Short mmCIF file of C-alpha atoms and ligand atoms in Angstrom, two decimals:
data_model
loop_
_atom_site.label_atom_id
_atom_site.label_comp_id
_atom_site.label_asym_id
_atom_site.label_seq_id
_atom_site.Cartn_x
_atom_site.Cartn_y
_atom_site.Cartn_z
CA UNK A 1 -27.38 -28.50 -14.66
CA UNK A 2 -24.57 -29.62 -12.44
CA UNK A 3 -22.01 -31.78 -14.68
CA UNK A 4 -21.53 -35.69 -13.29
CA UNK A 5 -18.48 -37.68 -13.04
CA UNK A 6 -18.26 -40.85 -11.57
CA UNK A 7 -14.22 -40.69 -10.98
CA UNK A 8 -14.32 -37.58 -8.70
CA UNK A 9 -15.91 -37.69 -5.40
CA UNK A 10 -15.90 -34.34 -2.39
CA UNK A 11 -12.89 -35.30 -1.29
CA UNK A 12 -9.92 -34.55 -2.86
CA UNK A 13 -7.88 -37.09 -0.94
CA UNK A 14 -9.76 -40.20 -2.92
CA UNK A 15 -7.16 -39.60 -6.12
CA UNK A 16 -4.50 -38.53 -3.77
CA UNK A 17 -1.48 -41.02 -4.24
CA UNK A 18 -1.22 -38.65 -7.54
CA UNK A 19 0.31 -35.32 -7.31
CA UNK A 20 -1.37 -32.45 -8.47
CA UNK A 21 -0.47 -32.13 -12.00
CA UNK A 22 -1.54 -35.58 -12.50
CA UNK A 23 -4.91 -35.09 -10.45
CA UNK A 24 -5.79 -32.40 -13.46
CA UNK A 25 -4.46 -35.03 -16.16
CA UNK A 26 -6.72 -37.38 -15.27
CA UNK A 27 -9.71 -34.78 -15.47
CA UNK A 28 -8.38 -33.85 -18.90
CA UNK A 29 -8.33 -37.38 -19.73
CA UNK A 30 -11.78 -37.79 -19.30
CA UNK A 31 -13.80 -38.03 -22.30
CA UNK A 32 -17.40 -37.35 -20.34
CA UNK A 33 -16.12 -33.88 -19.70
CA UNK A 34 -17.53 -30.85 -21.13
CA UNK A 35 -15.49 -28.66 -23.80
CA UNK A 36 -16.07 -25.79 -21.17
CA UNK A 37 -14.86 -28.01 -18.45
CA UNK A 38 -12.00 -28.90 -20.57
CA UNK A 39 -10.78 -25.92 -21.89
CA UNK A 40 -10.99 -24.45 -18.13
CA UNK A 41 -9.06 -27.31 -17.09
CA UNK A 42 -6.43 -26.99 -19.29
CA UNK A 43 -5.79 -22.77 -18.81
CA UNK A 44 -5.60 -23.98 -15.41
CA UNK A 45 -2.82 -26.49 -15.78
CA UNK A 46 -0.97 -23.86 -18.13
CA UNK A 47 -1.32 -21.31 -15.76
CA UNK A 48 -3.63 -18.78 -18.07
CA UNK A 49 -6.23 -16.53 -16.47
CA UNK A 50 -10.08 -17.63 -16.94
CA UNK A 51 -12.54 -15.42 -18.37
CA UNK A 52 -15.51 -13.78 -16.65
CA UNK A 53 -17.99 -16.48 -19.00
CA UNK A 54 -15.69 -19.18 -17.62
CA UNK A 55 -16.31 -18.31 -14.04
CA UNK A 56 -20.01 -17.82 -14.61
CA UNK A 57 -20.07 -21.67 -16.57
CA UNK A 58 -18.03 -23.14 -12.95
CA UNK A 59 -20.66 -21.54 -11.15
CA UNK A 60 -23.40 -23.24 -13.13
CA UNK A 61 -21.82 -26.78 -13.80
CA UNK A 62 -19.01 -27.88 -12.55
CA UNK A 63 -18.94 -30.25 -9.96
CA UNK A 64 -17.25 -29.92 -6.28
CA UNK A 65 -14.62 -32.52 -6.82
CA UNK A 66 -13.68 -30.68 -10.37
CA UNK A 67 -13.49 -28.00 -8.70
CA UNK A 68 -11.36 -29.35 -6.00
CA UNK A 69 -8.93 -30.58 -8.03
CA UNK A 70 -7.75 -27.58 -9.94
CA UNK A 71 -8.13 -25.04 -6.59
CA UNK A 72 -6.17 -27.72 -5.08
CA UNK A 73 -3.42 -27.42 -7.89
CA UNK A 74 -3.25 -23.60 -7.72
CA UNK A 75 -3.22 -24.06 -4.11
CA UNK A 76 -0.13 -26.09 -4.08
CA UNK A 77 1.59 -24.39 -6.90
CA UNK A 78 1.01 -21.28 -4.74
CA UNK A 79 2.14 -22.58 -1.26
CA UNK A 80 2.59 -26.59 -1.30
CA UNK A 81 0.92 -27.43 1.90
CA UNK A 82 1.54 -24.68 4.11
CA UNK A 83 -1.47 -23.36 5.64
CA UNK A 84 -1.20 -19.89 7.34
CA UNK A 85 -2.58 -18.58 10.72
CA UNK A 86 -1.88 -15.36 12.77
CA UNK A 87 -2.18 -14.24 16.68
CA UNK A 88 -4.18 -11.68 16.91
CA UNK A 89 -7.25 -10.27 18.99
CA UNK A 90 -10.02 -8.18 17.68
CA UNK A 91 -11.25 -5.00 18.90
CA UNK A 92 -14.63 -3.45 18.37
CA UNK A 93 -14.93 -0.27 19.31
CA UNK A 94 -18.84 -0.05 18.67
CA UNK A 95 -21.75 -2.26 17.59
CA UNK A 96 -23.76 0.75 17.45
CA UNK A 97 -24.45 2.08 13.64
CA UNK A 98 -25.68 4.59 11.45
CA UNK A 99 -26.00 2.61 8.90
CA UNK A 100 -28.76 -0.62 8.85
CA UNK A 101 -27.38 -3.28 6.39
CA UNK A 102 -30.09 -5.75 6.19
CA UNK A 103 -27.68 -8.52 6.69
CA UNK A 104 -25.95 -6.97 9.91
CA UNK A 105 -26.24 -9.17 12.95
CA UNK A 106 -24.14 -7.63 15.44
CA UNK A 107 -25.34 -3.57 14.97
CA UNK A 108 -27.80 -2.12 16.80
CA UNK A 109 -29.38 1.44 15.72
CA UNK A 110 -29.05 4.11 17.51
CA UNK A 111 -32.55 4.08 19.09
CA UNK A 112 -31.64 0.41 20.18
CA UNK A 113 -28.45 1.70 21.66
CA UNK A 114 -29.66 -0.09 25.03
CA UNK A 115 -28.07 -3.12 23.59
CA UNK A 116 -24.83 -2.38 22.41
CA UNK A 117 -21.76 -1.09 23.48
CA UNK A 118 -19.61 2.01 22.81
CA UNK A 119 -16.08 1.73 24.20
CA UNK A 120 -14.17 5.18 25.34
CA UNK A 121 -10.58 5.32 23.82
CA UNK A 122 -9.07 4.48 28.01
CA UNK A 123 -11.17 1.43 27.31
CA UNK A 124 -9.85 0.75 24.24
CA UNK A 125 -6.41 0.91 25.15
CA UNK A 126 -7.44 -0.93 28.37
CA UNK A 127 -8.35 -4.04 26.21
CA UNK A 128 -4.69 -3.76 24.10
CA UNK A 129 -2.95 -3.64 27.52
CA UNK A 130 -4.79 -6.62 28.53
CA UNK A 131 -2.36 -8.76 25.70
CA UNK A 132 0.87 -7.26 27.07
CA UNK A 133 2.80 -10.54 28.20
CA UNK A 134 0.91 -12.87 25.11
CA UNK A 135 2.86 -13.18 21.88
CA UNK A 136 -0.09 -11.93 19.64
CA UNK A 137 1.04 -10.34 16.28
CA UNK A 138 -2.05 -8.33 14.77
CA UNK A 139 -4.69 -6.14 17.01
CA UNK A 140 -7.72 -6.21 13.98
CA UNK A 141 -10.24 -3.49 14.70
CA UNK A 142 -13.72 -3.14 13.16
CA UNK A 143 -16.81 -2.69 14.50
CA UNK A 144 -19.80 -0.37 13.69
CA UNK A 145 -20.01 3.47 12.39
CA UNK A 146 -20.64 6.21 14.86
CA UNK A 147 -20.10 9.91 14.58
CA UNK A 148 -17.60 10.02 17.85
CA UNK A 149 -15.15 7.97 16.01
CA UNK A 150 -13.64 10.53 13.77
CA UNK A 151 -10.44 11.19 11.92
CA UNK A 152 -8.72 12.47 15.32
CA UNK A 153 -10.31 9.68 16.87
CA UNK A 154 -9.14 6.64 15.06
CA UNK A 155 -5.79 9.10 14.68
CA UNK A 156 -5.13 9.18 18.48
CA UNK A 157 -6.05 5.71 18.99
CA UNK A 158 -4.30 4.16 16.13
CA UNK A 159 -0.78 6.38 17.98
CA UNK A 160 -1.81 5.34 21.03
CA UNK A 161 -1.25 1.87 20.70
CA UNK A 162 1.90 2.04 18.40
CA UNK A 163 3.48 3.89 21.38
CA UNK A 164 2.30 1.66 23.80
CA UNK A 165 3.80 -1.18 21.77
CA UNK A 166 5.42 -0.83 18.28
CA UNK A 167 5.64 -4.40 17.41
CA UNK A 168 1.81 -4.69 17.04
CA UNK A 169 0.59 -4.69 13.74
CA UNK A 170 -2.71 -2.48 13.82
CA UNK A 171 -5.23 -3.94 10.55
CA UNK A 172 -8.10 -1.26 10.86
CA UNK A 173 -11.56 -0.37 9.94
CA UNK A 174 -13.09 -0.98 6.35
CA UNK A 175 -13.80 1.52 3.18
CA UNK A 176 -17.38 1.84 5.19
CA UNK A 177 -15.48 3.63 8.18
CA UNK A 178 -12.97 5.69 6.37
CA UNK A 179 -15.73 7.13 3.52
CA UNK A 180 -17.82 7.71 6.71
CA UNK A 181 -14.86 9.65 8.34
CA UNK A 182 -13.34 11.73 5.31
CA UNK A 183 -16.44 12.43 4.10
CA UNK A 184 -17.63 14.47 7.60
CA UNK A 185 -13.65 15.87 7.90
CA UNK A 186 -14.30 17.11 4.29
CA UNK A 187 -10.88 15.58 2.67
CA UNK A 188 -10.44 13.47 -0.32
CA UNK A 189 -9.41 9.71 0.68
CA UNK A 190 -5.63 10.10 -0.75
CA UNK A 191 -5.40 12.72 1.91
CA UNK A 192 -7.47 10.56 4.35
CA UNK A 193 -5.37 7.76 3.85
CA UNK A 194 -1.86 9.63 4.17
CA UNK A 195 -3.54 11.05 7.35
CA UNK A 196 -4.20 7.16 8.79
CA UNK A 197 -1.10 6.17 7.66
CA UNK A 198 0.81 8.96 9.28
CA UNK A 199 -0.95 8.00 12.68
CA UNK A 200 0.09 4.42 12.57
CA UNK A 201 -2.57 2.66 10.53
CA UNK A 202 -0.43 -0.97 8.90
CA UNK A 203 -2.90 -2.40 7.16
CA UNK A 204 -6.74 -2.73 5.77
CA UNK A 205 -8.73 -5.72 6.85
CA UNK A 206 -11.46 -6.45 3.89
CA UNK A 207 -15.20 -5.86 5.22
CA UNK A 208 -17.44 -3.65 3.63
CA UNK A 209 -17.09 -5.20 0.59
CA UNK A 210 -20.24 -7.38 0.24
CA UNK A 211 -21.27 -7.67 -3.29
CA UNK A 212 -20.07 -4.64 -5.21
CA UNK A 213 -22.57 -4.85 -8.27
CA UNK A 214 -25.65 -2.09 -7.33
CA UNK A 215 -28.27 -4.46 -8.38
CA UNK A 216 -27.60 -6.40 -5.22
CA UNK A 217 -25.59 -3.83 -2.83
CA UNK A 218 -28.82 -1.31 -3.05
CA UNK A 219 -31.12 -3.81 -1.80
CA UNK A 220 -28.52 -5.26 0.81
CA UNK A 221 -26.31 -1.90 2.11
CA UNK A 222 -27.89 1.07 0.50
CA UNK A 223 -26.84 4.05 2.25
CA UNK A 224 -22.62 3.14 3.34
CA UNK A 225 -20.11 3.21 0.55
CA UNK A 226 -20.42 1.95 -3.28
CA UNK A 227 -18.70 -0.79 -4.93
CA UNK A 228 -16.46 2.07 -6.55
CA UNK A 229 -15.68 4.18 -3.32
CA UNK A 230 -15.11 0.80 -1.60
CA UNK A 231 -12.01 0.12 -4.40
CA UNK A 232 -11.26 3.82 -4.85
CA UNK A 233 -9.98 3.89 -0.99
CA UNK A 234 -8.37 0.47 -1.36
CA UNK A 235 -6.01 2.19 -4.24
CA UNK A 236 -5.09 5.55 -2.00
CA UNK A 237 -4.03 2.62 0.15
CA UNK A 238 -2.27 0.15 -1.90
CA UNK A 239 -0.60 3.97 -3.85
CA UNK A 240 1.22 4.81 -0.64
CA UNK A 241 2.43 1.39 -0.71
CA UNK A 242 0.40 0.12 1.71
CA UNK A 243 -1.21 -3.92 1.77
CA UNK A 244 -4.57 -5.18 2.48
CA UNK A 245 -7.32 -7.48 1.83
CA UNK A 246 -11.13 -8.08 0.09
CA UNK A 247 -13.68 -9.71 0.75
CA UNK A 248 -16.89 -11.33 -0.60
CA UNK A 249 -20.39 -11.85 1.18
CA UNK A 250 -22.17 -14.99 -0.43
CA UNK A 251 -24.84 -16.83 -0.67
CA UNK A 252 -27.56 -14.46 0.09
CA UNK A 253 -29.90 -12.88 -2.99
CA UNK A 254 -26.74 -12.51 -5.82
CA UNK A 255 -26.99 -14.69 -8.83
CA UNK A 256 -23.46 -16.29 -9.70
CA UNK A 257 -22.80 -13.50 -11.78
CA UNK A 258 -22.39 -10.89 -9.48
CA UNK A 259 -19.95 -12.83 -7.36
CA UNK A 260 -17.79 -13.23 -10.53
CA UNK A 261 -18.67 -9.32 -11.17
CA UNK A 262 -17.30 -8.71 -7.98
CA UNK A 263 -14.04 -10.73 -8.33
CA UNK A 264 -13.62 -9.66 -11.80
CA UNK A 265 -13.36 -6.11 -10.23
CA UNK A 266 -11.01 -7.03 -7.27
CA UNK A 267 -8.84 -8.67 -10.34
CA UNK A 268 -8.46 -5.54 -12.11
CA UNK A 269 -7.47 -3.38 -9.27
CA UNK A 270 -5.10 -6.05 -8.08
CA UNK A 271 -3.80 -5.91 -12.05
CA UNK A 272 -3.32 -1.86 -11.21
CA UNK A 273 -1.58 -2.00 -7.80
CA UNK A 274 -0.65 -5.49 -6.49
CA UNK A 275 -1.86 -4.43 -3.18
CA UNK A 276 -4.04 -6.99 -2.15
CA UNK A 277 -2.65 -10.19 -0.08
CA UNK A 278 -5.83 -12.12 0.56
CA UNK A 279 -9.31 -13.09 -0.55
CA UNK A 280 -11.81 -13.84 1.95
CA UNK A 281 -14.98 -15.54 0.72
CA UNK A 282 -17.14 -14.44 4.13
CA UNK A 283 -20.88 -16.93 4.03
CA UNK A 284 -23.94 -15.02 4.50
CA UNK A 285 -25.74 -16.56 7.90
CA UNK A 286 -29.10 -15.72 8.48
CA UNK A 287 -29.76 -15.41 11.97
CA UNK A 288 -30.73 -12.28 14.16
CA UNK A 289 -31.11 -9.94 10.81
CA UNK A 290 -33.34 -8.51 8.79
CA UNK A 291 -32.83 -11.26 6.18
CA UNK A 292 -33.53 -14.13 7.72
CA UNK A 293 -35.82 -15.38 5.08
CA UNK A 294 -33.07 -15.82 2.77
CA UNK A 295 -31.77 -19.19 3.26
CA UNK A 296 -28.05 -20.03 4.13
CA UNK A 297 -26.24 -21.89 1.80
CA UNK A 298 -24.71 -25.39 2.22
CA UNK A 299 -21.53 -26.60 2.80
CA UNK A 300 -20.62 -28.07 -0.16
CA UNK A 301 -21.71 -24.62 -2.32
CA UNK A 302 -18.97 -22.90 0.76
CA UNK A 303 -16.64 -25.35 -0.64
CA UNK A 304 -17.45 -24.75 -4.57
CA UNK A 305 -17.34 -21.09 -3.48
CA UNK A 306 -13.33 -21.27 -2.25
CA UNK A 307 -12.62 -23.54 -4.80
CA UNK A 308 -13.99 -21.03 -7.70
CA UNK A 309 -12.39 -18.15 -6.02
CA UNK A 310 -9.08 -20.45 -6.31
CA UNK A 311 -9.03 -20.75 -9.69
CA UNK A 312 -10.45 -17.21 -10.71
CA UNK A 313 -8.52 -14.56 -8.36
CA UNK A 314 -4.93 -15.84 -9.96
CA UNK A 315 -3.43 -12.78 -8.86
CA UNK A 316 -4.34 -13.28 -5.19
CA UNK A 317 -1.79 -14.64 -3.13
CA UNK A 318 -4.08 -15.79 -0.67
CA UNK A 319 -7.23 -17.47 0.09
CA UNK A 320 -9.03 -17.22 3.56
CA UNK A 321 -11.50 -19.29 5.47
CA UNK A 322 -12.44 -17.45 8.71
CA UNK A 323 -12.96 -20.92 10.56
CA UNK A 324 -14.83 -19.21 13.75
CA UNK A 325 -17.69 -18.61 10.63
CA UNK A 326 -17.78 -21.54 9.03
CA UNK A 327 -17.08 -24.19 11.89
CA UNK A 328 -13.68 -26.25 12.41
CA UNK A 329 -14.76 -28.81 10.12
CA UNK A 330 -15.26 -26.89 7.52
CA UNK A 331 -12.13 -24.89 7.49
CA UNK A 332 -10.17 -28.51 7.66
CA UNK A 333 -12.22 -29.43 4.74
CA UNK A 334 -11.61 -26.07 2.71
CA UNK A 335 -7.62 -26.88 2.82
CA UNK A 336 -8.27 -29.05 -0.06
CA UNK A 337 -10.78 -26.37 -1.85
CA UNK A 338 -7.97 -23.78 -2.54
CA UNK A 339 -7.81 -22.30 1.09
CA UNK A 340 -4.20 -21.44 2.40
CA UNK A 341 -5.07 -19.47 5.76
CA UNK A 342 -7.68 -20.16 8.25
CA UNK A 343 -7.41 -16.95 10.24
CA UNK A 344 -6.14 -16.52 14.11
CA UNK A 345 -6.70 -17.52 17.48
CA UNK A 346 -9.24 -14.57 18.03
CA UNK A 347 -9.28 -15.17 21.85
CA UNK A 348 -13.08 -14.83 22.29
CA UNK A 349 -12.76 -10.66 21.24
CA UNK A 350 -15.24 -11.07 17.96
CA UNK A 351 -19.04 -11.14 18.20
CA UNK A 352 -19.15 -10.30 14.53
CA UNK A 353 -19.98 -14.36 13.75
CA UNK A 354 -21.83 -15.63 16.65
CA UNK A 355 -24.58 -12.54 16.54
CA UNK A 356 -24.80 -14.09 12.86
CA UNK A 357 -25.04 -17.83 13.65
CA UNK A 358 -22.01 -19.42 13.67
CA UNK A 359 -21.53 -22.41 15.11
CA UNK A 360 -18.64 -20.67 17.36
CA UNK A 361 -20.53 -18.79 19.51
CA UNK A 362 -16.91 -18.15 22.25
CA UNK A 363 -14.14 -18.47 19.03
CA UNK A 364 -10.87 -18.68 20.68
CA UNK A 365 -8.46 -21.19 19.56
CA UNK A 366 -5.21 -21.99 21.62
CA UNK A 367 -2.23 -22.10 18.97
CA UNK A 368 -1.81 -25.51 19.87
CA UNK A 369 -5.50 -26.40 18.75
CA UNK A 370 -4.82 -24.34 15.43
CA UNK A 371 -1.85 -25.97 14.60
CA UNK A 372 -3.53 -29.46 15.65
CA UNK A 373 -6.65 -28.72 12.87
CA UNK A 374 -4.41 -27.82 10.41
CA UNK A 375 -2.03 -30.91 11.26
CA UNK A 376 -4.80 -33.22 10.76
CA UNK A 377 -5.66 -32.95 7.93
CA UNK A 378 -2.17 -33.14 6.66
CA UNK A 379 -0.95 -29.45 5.77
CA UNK A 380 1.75 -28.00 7.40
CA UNK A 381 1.24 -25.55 9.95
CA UNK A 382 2.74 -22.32 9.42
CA UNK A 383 2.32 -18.94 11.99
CA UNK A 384 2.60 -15.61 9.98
CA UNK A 385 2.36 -11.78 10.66
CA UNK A 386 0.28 -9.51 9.38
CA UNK A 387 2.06 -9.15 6.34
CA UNK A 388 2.40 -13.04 5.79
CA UNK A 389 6.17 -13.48 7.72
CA UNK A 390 6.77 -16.46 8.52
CA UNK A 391 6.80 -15.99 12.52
CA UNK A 392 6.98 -19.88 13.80
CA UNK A 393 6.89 -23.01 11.57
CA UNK A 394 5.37 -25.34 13.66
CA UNK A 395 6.12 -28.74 11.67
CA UNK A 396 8.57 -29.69 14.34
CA UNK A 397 7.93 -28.09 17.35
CA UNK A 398 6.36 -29.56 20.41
CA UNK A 399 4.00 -27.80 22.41
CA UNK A 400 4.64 -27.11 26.51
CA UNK A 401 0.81 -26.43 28.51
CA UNK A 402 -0.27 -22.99 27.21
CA UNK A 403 -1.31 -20.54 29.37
CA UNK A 404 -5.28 -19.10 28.27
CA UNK A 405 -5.00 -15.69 27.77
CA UNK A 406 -7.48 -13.39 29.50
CA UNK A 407 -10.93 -12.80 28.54
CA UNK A 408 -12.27 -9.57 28.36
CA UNK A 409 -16.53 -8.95 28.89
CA UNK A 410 -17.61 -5.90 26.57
CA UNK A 411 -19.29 -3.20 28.37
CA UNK A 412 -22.97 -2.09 27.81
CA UNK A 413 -24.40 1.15 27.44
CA UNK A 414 -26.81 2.27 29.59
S1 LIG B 1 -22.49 -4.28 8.22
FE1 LIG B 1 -21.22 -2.66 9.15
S2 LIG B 1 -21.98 -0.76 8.23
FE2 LIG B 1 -23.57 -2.30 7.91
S3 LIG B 1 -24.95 -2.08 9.69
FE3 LIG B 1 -23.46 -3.70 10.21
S4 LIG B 1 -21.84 -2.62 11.32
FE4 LIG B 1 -23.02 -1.03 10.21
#
């Protein structure tokens, strides 16, 4: 049953006029509300942790402008209204894969290698070269798991481009790629880790997570890394004191539970090492995969979905909305629902969302336009690093005519 209110509508905005603290007042102040809803409400104001039961319960019945409200307070206890972005490009070495998740959209299996691409290291580097003069921050690199790309391969590459240019952050491959790697080098993942680190690995991006509970990963992912290996290589990482993020695939065949199963995990770990820096709810979409049965879910369950992950994950700095999966609109819209970054200006270099179904099918975003969507919607617009420096705050400054950076076509193999 989904709890009613008549004094809270989607958007947040309708009791703006109040700040935040009063916004959650007023919900406490209603006398329709549920003791659940209540007692949630006030640990929020108070700034207590919520239990697993009360995540499951906000899953089941509270409503999205509930909801809004007290993501929207953490939110702006957190950060006020700054709303984070980053420069970056992504490269993807592969979308070729040993592996067959059934809700992968962009690999291809080997036997269907006709239609994917396998990039050489020269080509690799080629595509880093290519963002030489542009004032990009982050080169993010993920992509599918082939035997080539070994330890000394991701080694030589990840040294290769800190020598060609130190002051790029490289945020590289997932749990999936580095159990993959270790495993076949036969070394433990503190020692695989150290390794990475040594060559000139920054930071860990959060794919591979999915849903970490076996009742769902074994029917989704079966055959890459578990739940446990996933977070066991995430603490070699955060141990050398190293940062990096997780992530959460939704809205698929999990029951509420396991998403709060899964968070509940990422909670403890971050209780252990205080690695993390940002949660990434990432939406199932169901196109070009073997699940495309399962239907996608709507917007307003995206929105419930930040919102909840808000007010659970209190020991998460950050919240992300990749906007190039989930549409413009929607990102806007999730600045009220607990979301302080919206990702980077990606240049076109992904194909991870569009093979999926994403309304972006080219995501590239001038900084201007970024700044703009966040501007509209009245949160300040804030440029970071990697590592969340502030690099530009753009609340005063006025933009000249960008140049477009360069696209780049990704090769086929024949
Ligand atoms: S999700 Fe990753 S590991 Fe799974 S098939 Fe796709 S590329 Fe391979």
């Amino acid at each position: 049953m989904i709890f009613k209110s008549p004094h809270y509508c989607i958007f947040v905005q309708n009791i703006s006029g109040m700040n935040t603290t009063d916004q959650v007042e007023k919900i406490l102040a209603d006398t329709n509300l549920s003791t659940e809803l209540q007692n949630i409400a006030h640990k929020v104001l108070h700034g207590e942790r919520i239990s697993f039961d009360e995540g499951v319960y906000l899953y089941e019945h509270a409503e999205l402008g509930y909801l809004g409200v007290l993501a929207n307070f953490v939110r702006e206890q957190k950060h006020g209204d700054k709303t984070y972005f980053n420069r970056n490009f992504h490269l993807e070495p592969t979308n070729l894969c040993v592996y067959d998740c059934k809700f992968c959209s962009y690999s291809r299996l080997l036997k269907q290698k006709e239609e994917g691409w396998a990039l050489t290291m020269d080509q690799m580097l080629d595509i880093v070269k290519k963002y030489d003069d542009e004032p990009v921050t982050e080169v993010h690199i993920v992509g599918g798991v082939l035997p080539q790309y070994d330890v000394a391969f991701y080694s030589s590459l990840f040294t290769a481009i800190k020598q060609h240019r130190p002051d790029l952050h490289v945020k590289a491959l997932t749990p999936v790629e580095y159990h993959y790697i270790f495993k076949k080098a036969k070394i433990d993942y503190a020692t695989g880790m150290r390794l990475m680190k040594e060559a000139g690995l920054e930071s860990i991006p959060g794919g591979g997570a999915e849903i970490f509970h076996p009742e769902v990963r074994d029917q989704i992912a079966k055959d890459k890394c578990t739940g446990e290996q996933w977070l066991a290589i995430h603490e070699e990482w955060h141990k050398l004191g190293m940062r990096s993020n997780a992530t959460m695939l939704y809205g698929h065949i999990e029951q509420f539970w396991h998403r709060v199963d899964h968070m509940e995990k990422l909670r403890e770990l971050q209780d252990k090492t205080g690695g993390f820096q940002t949660f990434i709810p990432l939406k199932f979409r169901n196109q070009h995969n073997q699940m495309s049965n399962v239907p996608e879910v709507s917007v307003i369950e995206d929105l419930r979905n930040y919102a909840i992950a808000r007010i659970y994950m209190d020991n998460f700095d950050h919240i992300k909305a990749y906007w190039a999966m989930i549409s413009r609109e929607t990102a806007q819209l999730s600045l009220n629902y607990g979301v302080d970054d919206i990702d980077g200006t990606l240049d076109d270099t992904t194909k991870i969302y569009s093979m999926a179904g994403a309304e972006e099918q080219n995501p590239a975003m001038s900084t201007k336009e970024l700044v703009n969507l966040i501007k509209q919607v009245g949160r300040k617009a804030i440029e970071r690093d990697t590592l969340y420096n502030v690099v530009t705050d753009f609340e005063h400054v006025v933009f000249e005519e960008e140049k477009k950076p360069a696209y780049y076509k990704l090769p086929v193999v024949n």
